[in-house]
mmCIF file of C-alpha atoms in Angstrom:
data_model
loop_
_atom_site.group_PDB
_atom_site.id
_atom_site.type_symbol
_atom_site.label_atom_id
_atom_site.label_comp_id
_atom_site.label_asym_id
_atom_site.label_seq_id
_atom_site.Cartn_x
_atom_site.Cartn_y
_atom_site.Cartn_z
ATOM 1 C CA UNK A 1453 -9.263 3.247 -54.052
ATOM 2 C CA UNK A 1454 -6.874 0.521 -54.986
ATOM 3 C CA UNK A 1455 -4.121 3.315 -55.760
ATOM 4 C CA UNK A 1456 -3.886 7.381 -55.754
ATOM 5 C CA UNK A 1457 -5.022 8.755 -59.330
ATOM 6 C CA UNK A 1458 -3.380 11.953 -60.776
ATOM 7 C CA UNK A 1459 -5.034 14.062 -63.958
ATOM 8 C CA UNK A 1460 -4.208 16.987 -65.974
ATOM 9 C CA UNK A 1461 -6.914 19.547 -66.624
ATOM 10 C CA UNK A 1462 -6.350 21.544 -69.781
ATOM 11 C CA UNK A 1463 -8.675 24.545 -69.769
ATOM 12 C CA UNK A 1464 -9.762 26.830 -72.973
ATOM 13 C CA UNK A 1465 -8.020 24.930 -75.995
ATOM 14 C CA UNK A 1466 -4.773 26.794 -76.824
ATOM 15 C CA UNK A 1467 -2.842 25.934 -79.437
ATOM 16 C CA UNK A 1468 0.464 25.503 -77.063
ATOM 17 C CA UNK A 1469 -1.477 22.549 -75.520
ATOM 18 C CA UNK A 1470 -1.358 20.834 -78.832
ATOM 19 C CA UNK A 1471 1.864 22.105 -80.249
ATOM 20 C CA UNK A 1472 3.438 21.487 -77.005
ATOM 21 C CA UNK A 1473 2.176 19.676 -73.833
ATOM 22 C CA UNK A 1474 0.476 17.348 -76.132
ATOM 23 C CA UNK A 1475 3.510 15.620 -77.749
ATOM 24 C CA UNK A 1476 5.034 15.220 -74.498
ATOM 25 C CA UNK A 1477 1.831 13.392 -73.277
ATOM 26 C CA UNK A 1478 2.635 11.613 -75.908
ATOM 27 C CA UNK A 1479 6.288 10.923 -75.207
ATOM 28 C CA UNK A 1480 5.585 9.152 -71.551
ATOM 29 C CA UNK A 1481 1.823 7.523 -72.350
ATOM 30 C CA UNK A 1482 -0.305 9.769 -70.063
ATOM 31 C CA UNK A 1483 -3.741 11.100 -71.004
ATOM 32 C CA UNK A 1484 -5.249 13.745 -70.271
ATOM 33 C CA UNK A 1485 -7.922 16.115 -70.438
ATOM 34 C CA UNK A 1486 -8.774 19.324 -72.643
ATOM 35 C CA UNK A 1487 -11.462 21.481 -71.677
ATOM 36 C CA UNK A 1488 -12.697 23.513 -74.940
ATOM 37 C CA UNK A 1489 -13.677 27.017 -75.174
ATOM 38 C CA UNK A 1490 -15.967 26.467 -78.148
ATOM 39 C CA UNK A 1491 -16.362 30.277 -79.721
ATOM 40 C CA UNK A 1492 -12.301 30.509 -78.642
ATOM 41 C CA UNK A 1493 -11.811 27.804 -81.383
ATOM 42 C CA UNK A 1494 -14.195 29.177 -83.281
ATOM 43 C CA UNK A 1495 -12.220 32.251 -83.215
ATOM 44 C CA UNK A 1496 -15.247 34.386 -82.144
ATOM 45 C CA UNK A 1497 -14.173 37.117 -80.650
ATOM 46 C CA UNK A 1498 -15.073 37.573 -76.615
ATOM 47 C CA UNK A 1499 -16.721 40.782 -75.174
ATOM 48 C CA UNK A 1500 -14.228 39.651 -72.489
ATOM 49 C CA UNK A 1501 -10.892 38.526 -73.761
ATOM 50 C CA UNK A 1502 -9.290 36.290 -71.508
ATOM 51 C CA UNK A 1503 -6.019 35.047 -73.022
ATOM 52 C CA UNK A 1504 -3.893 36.807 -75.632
ATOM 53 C CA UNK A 1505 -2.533 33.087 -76.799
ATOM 54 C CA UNK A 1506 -3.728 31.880 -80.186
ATOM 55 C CA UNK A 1507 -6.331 29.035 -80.227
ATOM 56 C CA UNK A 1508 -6.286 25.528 -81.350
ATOM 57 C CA UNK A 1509 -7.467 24.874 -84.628
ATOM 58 C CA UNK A 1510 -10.275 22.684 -85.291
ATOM 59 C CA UNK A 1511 -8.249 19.881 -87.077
ATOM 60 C CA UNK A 1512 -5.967 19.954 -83.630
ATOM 61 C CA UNK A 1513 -9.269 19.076 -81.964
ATOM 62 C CA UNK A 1514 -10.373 16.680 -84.127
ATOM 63 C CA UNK A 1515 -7.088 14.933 -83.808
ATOM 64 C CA UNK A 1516 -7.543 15.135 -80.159
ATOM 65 C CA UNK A 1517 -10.530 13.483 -79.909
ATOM 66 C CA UNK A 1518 -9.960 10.503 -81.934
ATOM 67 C CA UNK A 1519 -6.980 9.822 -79.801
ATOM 68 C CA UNK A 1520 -8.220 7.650 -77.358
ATOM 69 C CA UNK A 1521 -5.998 8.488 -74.333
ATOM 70 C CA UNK A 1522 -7.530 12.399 -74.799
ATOM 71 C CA UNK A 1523 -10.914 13.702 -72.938
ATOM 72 C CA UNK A 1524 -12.127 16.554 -74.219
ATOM 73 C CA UNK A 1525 -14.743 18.325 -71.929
ATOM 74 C CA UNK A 1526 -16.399 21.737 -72.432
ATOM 75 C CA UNK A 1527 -15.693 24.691 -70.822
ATOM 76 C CA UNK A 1528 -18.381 26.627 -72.066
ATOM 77 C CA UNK A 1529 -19.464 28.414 -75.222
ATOM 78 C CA UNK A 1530 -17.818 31.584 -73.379
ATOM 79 C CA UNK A 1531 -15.664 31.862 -70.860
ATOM 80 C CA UNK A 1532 -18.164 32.449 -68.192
ATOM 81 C CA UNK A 1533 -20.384 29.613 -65.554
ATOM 82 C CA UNK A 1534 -24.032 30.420 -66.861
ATOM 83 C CA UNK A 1535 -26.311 26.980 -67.007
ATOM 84 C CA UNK A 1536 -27.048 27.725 -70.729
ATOM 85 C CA UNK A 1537 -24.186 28.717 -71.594
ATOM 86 C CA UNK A 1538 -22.222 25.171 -70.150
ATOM 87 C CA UNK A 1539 -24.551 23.492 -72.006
ATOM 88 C CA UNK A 1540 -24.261 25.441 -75.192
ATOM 89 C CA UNK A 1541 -20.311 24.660 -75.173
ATOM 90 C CA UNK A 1542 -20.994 20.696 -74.673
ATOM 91 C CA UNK A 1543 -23.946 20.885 -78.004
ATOM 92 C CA UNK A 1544 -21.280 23.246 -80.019
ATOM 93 C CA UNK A 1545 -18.466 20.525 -79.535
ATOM 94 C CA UNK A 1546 -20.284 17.837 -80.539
ATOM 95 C CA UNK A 1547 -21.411 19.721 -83.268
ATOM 96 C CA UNK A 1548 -17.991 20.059 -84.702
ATOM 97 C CA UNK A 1549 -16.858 16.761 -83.910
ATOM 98 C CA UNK A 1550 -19.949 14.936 -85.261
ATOM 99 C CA UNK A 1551 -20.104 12.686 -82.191
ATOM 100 C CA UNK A 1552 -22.949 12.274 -80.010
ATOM 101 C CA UNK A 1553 -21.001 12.748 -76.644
ATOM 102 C CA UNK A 1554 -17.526 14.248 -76.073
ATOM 103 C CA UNK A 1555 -15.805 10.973 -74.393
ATOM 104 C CA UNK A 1556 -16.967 7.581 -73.375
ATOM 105 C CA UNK A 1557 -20.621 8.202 -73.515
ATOM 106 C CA UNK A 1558 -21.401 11.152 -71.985
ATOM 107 C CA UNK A 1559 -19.749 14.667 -71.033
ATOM 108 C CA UNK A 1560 -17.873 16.421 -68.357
ATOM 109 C CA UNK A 1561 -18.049 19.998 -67.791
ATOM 110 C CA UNK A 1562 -15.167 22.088 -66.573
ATOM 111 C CA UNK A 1563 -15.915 25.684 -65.222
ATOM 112 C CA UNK A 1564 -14.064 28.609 -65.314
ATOM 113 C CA UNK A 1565 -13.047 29.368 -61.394
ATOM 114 C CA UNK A 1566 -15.566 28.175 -58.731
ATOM 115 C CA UNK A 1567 -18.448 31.434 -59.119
ATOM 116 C CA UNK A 1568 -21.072 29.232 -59.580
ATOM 117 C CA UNK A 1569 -23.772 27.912 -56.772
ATOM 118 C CA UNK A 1570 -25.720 24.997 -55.817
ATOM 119 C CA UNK A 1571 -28.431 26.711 -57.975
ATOM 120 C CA UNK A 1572 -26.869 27.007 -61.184
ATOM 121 C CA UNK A 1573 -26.087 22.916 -60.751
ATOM 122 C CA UNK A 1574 -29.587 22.249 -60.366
ATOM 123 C CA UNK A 1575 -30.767 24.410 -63.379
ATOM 124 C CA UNK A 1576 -27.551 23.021 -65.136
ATOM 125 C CA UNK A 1577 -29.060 19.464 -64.675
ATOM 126 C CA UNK A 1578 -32.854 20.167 -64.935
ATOM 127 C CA UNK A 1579 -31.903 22.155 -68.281
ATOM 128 C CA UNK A 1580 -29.601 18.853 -69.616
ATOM 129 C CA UNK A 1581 -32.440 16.667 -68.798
ATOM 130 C CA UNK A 1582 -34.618 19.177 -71.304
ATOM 131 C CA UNK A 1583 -32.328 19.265 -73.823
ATOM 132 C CA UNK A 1584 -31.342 15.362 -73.713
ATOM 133 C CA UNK A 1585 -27.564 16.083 -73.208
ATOM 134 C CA UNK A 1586 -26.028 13.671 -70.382
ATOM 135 C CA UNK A 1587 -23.668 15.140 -68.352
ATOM 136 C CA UNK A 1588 -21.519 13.121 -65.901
ATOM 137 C CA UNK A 1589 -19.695 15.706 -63.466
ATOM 138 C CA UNK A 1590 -18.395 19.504 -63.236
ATOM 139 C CA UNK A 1591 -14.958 20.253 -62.794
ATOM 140 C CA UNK A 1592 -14.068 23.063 -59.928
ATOM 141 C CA UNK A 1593 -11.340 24.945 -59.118
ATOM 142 C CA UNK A 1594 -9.951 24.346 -55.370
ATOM 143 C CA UNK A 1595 -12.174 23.068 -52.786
ATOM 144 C CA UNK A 1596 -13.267 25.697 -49.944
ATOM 145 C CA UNK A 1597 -10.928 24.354 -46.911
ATOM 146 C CA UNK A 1598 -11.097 23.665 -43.616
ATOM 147 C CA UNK A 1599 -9.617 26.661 -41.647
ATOM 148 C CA UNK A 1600 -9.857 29.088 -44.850
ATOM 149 C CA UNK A 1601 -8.104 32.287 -43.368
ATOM 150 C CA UNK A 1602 -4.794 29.889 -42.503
ATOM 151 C CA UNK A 1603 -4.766 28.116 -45.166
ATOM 152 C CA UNK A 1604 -5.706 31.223 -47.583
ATOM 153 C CA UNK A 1605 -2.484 32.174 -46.016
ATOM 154 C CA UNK A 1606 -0.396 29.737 -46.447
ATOM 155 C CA UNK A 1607 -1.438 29.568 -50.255
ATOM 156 C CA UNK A 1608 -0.145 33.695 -50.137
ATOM 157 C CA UNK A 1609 2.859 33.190 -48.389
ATOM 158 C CA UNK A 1610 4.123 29.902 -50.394
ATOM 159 C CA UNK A 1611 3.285 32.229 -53.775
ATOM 160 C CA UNK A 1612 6.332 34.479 -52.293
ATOM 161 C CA UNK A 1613 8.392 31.698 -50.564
ATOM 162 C CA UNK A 1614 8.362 28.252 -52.051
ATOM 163 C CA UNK A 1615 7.835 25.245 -49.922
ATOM 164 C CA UNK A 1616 7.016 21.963 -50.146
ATOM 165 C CA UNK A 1617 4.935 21.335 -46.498
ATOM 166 C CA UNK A 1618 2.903 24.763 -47.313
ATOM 167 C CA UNK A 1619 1.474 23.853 -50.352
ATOM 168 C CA UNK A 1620 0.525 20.183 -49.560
ATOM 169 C CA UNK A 1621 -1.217 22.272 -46.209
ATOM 170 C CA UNK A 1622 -2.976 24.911 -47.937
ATOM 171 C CA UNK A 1623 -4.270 22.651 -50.812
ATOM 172 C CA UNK A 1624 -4.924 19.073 -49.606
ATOM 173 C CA UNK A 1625 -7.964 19.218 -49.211
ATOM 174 C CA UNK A 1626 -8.764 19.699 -52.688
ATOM 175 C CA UNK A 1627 -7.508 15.932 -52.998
ATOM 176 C CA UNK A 1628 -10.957 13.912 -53.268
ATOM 177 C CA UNK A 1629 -11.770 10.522 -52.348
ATOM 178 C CA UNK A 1630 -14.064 7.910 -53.200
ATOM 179 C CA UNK A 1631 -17.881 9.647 -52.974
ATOM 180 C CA UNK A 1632 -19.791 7.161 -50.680
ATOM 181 C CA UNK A 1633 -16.892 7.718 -48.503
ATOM 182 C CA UNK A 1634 -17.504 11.423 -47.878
ATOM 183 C CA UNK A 1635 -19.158 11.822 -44.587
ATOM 184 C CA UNK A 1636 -22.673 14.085 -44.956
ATOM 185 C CA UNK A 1637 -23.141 14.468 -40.936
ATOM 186 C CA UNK A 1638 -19.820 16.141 -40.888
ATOM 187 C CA UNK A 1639 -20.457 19.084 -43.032
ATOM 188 C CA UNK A 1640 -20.486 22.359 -41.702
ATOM 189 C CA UNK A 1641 -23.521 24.553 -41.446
ATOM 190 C CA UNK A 1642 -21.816 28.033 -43.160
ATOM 191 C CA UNK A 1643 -20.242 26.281 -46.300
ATOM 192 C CA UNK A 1644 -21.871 25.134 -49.281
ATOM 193 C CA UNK A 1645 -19.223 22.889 -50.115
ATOM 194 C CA UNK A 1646 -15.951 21.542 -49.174
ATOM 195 C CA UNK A 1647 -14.348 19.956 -46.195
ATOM 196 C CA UNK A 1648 -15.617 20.145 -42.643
ATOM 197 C CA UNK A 1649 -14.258 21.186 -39.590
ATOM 198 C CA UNK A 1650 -16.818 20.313 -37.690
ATOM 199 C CA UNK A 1651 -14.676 17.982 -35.161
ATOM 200 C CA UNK A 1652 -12.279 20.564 -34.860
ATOM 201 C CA UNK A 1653 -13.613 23.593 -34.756
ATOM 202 C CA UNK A 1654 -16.430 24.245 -31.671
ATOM 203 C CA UNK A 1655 -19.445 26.361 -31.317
ATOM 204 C CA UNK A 1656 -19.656 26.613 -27.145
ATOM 205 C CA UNK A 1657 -23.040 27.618 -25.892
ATOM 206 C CA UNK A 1658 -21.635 30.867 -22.895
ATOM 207 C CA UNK A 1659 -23.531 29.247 -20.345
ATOM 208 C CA UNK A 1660 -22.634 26.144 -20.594
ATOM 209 C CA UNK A 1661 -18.876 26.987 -20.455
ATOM 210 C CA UNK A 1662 -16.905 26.359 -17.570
ATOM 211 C CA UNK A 1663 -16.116 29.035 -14.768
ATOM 212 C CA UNK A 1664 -12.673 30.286 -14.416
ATOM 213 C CA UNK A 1665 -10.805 30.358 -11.430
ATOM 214 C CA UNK A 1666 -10.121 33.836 -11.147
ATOM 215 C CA UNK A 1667 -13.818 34.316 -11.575
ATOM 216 C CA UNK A 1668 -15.724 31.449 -9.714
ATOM 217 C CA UNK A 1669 -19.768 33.508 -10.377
ATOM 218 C CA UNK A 1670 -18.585 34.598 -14.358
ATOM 219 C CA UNK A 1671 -17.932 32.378 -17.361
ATOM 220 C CA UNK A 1672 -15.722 34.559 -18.750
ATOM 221 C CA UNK A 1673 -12.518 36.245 -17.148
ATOM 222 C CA UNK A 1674 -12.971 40.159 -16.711
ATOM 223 C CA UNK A 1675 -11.695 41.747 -19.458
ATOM 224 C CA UNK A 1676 -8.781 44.616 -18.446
ATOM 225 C CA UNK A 1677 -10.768 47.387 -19.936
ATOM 226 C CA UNK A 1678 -13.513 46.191 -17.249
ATOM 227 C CA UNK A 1679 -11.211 45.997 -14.624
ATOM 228 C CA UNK A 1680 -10.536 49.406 -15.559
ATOM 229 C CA UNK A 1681 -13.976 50.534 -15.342
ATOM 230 C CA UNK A 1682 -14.511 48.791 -12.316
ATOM 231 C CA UNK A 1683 -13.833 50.275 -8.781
ATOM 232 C CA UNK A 1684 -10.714 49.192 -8.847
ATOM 233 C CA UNK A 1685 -8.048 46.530 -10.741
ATOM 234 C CA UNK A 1686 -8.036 43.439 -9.650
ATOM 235 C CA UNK A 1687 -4.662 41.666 -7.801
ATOM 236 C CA UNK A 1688 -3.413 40.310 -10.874
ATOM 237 C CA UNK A 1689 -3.550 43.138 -13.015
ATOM 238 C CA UNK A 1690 -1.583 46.163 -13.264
ATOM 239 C CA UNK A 1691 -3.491 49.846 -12.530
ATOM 240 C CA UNK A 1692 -4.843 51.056 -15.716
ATOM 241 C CA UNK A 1693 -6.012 54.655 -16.748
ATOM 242 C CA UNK A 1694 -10.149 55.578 -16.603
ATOM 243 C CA UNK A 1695 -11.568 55.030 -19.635
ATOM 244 C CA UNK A 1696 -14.694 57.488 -20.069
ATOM 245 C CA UNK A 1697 -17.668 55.178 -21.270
ATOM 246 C CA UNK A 1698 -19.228 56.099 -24.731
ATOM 247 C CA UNK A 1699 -22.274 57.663 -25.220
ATOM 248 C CA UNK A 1700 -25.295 55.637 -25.207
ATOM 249 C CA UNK A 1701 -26.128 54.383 -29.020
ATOM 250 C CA UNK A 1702 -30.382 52.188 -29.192
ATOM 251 C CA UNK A 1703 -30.061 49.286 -30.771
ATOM 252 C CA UNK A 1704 -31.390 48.359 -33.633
ATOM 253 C CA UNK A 1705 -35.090 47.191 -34.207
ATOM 254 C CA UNK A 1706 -35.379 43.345 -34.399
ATOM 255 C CA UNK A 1707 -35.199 42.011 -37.560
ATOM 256 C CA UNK A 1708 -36.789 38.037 -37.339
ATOM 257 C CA UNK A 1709 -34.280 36.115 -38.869
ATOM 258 C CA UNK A 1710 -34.745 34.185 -42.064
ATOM 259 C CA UNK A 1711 -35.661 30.771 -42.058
ATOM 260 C CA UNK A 1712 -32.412 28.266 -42.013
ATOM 261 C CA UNK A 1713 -31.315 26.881 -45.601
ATOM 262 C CA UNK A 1714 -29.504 23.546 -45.319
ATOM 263 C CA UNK A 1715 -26.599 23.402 -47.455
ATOM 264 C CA UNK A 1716 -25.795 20.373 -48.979
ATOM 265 C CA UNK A 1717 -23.538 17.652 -47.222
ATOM 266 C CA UNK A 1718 -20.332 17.240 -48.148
ATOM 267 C CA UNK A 1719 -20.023 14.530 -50.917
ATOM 268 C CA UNK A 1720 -24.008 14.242 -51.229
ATOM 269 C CA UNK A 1721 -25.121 14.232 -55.265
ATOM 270 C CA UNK A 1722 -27.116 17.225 -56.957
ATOM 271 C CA UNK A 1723 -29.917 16.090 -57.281
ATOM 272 C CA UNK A 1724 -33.582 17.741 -59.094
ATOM 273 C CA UNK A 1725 -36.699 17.050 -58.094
ATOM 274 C CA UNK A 1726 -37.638 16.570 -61.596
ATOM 275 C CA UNK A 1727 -34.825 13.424 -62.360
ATOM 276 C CA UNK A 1728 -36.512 11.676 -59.047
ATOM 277 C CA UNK A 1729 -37.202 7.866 -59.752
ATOM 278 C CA UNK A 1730 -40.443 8.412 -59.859
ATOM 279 C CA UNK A 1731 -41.370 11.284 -62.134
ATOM 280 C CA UNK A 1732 -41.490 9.714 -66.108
ATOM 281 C CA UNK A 1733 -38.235 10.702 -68.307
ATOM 282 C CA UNK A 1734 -37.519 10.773 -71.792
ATOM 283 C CA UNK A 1735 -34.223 10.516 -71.230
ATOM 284 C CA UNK A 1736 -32.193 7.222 -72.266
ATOM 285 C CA UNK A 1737 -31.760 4.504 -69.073
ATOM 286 C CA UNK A 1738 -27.660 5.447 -69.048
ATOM 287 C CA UNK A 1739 -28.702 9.218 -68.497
ATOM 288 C CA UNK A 1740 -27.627 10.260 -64.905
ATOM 289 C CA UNK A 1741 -29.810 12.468 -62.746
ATOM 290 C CA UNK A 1742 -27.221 13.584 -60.561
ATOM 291 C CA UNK A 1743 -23.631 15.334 -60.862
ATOM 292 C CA UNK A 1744 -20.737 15.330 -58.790
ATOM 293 C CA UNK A 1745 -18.059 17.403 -58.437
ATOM 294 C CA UNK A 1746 -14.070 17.366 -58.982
ATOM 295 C CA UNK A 1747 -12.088 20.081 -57.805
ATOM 296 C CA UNK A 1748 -8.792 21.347 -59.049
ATOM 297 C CA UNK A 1749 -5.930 22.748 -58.257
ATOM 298 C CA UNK A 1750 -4.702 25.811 -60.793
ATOM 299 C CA UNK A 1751 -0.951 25.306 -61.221
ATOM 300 C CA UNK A 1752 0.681 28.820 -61.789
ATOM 301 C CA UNK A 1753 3.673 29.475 -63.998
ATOM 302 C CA UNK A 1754 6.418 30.187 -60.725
ATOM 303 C CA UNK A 1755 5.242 26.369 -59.005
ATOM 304 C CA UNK A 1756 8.551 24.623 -58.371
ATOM 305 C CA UNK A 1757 8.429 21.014 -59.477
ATOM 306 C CA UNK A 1758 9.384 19.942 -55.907
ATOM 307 C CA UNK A 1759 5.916 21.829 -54.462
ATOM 308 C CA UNK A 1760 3.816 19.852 -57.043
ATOM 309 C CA UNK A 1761 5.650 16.310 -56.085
ATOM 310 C CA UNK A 1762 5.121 16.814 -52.509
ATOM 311 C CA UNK A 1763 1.017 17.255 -53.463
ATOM 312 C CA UNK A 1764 1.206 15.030 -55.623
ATOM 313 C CA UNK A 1765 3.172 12.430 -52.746
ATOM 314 C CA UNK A 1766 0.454 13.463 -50.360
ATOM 315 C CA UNK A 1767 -2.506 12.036 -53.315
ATOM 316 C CA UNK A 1768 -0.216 9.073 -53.037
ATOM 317 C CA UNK A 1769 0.067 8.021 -49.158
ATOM 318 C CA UNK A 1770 -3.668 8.998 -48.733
ATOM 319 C CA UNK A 1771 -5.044 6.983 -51.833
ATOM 320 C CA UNK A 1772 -6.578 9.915 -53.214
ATOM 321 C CA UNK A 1773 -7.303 12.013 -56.291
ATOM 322 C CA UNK A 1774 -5.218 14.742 -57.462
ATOM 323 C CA UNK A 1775 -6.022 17.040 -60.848
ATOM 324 C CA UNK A 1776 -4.025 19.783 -61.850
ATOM 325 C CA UNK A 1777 -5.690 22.944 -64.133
ATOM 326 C CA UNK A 1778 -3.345 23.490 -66.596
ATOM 327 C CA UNK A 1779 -3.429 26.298 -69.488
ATOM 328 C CA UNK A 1780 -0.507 27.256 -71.328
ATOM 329 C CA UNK A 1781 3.163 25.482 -72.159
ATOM 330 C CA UNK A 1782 4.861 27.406 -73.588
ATOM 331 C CA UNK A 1783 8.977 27.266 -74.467
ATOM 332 C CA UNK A 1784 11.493 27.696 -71.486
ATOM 333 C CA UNK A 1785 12.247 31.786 -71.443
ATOM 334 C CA UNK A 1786 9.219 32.795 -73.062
ATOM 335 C CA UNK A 1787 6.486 32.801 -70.417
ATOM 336 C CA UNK A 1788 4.563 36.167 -70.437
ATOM 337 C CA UNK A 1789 1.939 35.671 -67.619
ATOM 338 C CA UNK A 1790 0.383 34.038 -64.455
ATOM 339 C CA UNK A 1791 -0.880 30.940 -66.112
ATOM 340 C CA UNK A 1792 2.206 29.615 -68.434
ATOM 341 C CA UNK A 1793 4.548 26.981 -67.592
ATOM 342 C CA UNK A 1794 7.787 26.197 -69.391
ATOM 343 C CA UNK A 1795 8.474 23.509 -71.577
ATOM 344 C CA UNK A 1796 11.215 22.063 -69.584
ATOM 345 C CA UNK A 1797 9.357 21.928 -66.192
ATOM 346 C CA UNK A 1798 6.382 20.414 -67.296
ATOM 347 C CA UNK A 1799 8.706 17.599 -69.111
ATOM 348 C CA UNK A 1800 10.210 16.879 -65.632
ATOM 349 C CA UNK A 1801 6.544 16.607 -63.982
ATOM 350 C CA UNK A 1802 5.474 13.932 -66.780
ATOM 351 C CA UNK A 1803 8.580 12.095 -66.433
ATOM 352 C CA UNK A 1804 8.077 11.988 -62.542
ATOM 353 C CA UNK A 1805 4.577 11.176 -62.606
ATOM 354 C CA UNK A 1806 5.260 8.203 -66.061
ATOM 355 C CA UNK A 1807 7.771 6.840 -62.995
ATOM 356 C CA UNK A 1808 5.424 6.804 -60.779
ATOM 357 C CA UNK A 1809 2.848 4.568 -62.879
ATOM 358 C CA UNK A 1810 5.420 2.572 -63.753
ATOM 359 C CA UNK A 1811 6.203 1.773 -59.950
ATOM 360 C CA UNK A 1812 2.234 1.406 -59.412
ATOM 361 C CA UNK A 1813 2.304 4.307 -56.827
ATOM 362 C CA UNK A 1814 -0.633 5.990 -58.806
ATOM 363 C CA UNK A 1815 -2.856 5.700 -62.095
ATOM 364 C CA UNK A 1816 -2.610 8.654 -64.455
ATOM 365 C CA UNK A 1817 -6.359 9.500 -66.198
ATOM 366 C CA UNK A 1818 -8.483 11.481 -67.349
ATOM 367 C CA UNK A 1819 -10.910 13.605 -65.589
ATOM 368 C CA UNK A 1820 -13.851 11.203 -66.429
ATOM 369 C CA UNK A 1821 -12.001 8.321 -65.651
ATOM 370 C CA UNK A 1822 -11.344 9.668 -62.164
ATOM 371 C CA UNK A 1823 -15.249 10.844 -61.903
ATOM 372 C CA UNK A 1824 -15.936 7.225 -62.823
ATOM 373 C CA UNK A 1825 -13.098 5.534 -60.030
ATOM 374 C CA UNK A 1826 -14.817 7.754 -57.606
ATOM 375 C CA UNK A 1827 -17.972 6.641 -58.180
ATOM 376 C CA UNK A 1828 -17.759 3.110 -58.129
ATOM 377 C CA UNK A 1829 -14.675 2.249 -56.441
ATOM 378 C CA UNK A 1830 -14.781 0.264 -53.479
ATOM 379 C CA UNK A 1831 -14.223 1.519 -49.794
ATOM 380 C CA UNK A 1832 -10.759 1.531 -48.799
ATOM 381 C CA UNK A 1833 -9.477 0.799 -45.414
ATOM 382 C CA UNK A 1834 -5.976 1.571 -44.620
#
C-alpha cells in the first residue's frame, strides 16, 4: 500500500453515535463506518439485551446513509454470528433504506466478537449466493496472535497499567496488509486463522536433537528427580531425598487418531465449492464468490489516547491497516460501562488522525474502502 489506512468501526447503531461521534466526523472530514443492529433499531426487544443505551432512530439511519462519507454494514438481525441470521440483518437494512446494497454496490458484514468458524463463512457465502445478496467481506474482532499466552498477557496487564509499547505488542498483529501479500506456506497447523509463528516457533523431532554434554548417550539432560531415583546424584547436582515411585497406573487403550483437517492459510479467500468458475450461477458477473476478512481492534472506555497513537504510529511505519470497534460516545463524566468513550477523548483522536491525513501519513476510510485497498492494491516493497 501506497500509505497506512485507519477506520472506525461503529457496532449496533446507538443513538450516541449519531448525536455524538457523528458530528465530530463531521467536524474533521473522516468517514466512517456503522454497523446496524437491525431489530435494535427496530426497537425489538432482544431475548438477550446487550446494551442499556437507546437506539438510533430510523431517520438517523437514513441520514446516514445518504451521506456519502458513511458505510453502513450489518451486524446482524440479532446480536448473535448465525449464517441466517447475518444475512437477515443485510436484507432487513436494505429493506428500510430502499436500496439494493448497503454501500457502493455490495455489503460488508460486521460480527459480534470472533465465535464464528470457517464453517459458518462457507454456509454464510453458499446461503448469499441462494438468496442473491453480494457480500464483500466480514469484519472480526482481533486477530488470533502469534505467541497468544504473552501477548494475551500483555493485553491484561496494559488493561491495569497503561503503556504505549504493550499495546502496539499485544495487538499488532491485528494490523492487516495487502491480501496477495499474506504468505499461505507460513500458516500454522493448530490455528484457523491469524498470524504464524511458524519461523519462530519450532517443533524438534527428540531424536534428532542434539546430545548434551553432560549426557553424551541421552538427548535430554537427566532430570533431578531422576538423578534422585538413580543410584546416586550426579557431580553437578546436590544430594536429593528418595522419592518413592508411584504405583503403576495401564495406559489407556489406543484410540487411532482422526484424520488431519487442513486449516486454511493465512490470507487465502473462503471459498465454496458451489461459487467455483465452473459450476453455472445466477448470480450477477460483479457478485464475488469469496470473502475476506478484516479484523478489529475493540477500543475500551479507560484506552489512553497516547496507547491508541502509538497503534495507530505502528499502522503507519508498516504501511498497514488499522480499524478500531467503536460503540458508544458518550459526554465526558458520564460513561457507565466497558464500552463508552468520552466526548473529549475521542475529539482528540479525530483531530490527531484529520492531522495525520493532512500530512499524508495515512488515508482515513471506511471499512469497505479498506476491504477494497486490500484487495487490489499493489505489492509494496519497503
Amino acid at each position: 500500500m501506497e500509505k497506512a489506512l485507519f477506520g472506525f468501526s461503529f457496532d449496533d447503531g446507538r443513538i450516541d453515535q449519531f448525536t455524538i461521534a457523528y458530528p465530530i466526523l463531521k467536524k474533521y472530514g473522516l468517514p466512517a463506518t456503522f454497523n446496524i443492529t437491525a431489530s435494535y433499531i427496530e426497537g425489538r426487544p432482544s431475548e438477550w439485551p446487550f446494551t442499556e443505551v437507546a437506539p438510533m432512530t430510523l431517520d438517523m439511519l437514513r441520514q446516514l446513509h445518504a451521506d456519502p462519507q458513511m458505510e453502513i454494514a450489518s451486524h446482524g438481525y440479532w446480536h448473535h454470528n448465525a449464517p441466517d441470521n447475518l444475512l437477515h440483518g443485510v436484507h432487513t437494512l436494505c429493506e428500510i433504506l430502499q436500496t439494493d446494497h448497503l454501500y457502493k454496490n455490495s455489503n460488508g458484514i460486521a460480527l459480534t466478537g470472533n465465535t464464528v468458524f470457517t464453517t459458518d463463512e462457507d454456509i454464510l457465502l453458499a446461503k448469499a449466493k441462494d438468496l442473491k445478496i453480494p457480500v464483500q467481506y466480514i469484519r472480526h474482532s482481533i486477530r488470533r496472535p502469534s505467541f497468544p499466552w504473552l501477548k494475551i498477557s500483555a493485553r491484561k496487564i496494559n488493561r491495569l497499567i497503561p503503556s504505549p509499547a504493550l499495546f502496539r505488542f499485544a495487538l499488532s498483529d491485528s494490523l492487516m496488509s495487502d491480501y496477495h501479500l499474506e504468505d499461505p506456506s507460513a500458516a500454522s497447523p493448530r490455528r484457523s486463522d491469524g498470524p504464524s509463528a511458524a519461523s519462530s516457533l519450532r517443533f524438534d523431532d527428540p531424536s534428532t536433537a542434539s546430545s548434551s554434554p553432560s549426557s553424551p548417550s541421552c538427548p535430554h539432560r537427566p532430570s533431578r528427580l531422576s538423578e534422585a531415583l538413580s543410584d546416586g546424584p550426579s557431580a553437578a547436582s546436590s544430594p536429593r531425598p528418595f522419592l518413592p515411585s508411584r504405583p503403576h497406573r495401564p495406559s489407556r487403550p489406543h484410540r487411532p487418531s482422526r484424520p488431519h483437517r487442513p486449516s486454511r492459510p493465512l490470507g487465502e479467500p473462503i471459498n465454496h465449492p458451489s461459487l467455483s468458475p465452473d459450476c453455472p450461477s445466477e448470480f450477477p458477473s460483479d457478485h464475488p464468490s469469496t470473502l475476506h476478512r478484516l479484523y478489529s481492534i475493540p477500543i475500551v472506555a479507560n484506552k489512553p489516547l497516547f496507547d491508541m497513537q502509538a497503534l495507530i504510529e505502528k499502522a503507519i511505519q508498516t504501511r498497514t491497516a488499522c480499524i478500531f470497534m467503536m460503540h458508544s460516545i458518550v459526554p465526558d463524566d458520564h460513561r457507565h460501562d466497558l464500552y463508552e468513550m468520552e466526548q473529549s477523548r475521542f475529539d482528540a483522536l479525530c483531530s490527531y488522525l484529520a492531522q495525520c491525513q493532512s500530512a499524508s501519513r495515512l488515508q482515513v476510510a471506511t471499512s469497505m474502502d479498506i476491504h477494497q485497498s486490500l484487495l487490489g492494491s499493489t505489492p509494496h516493497h519497503p
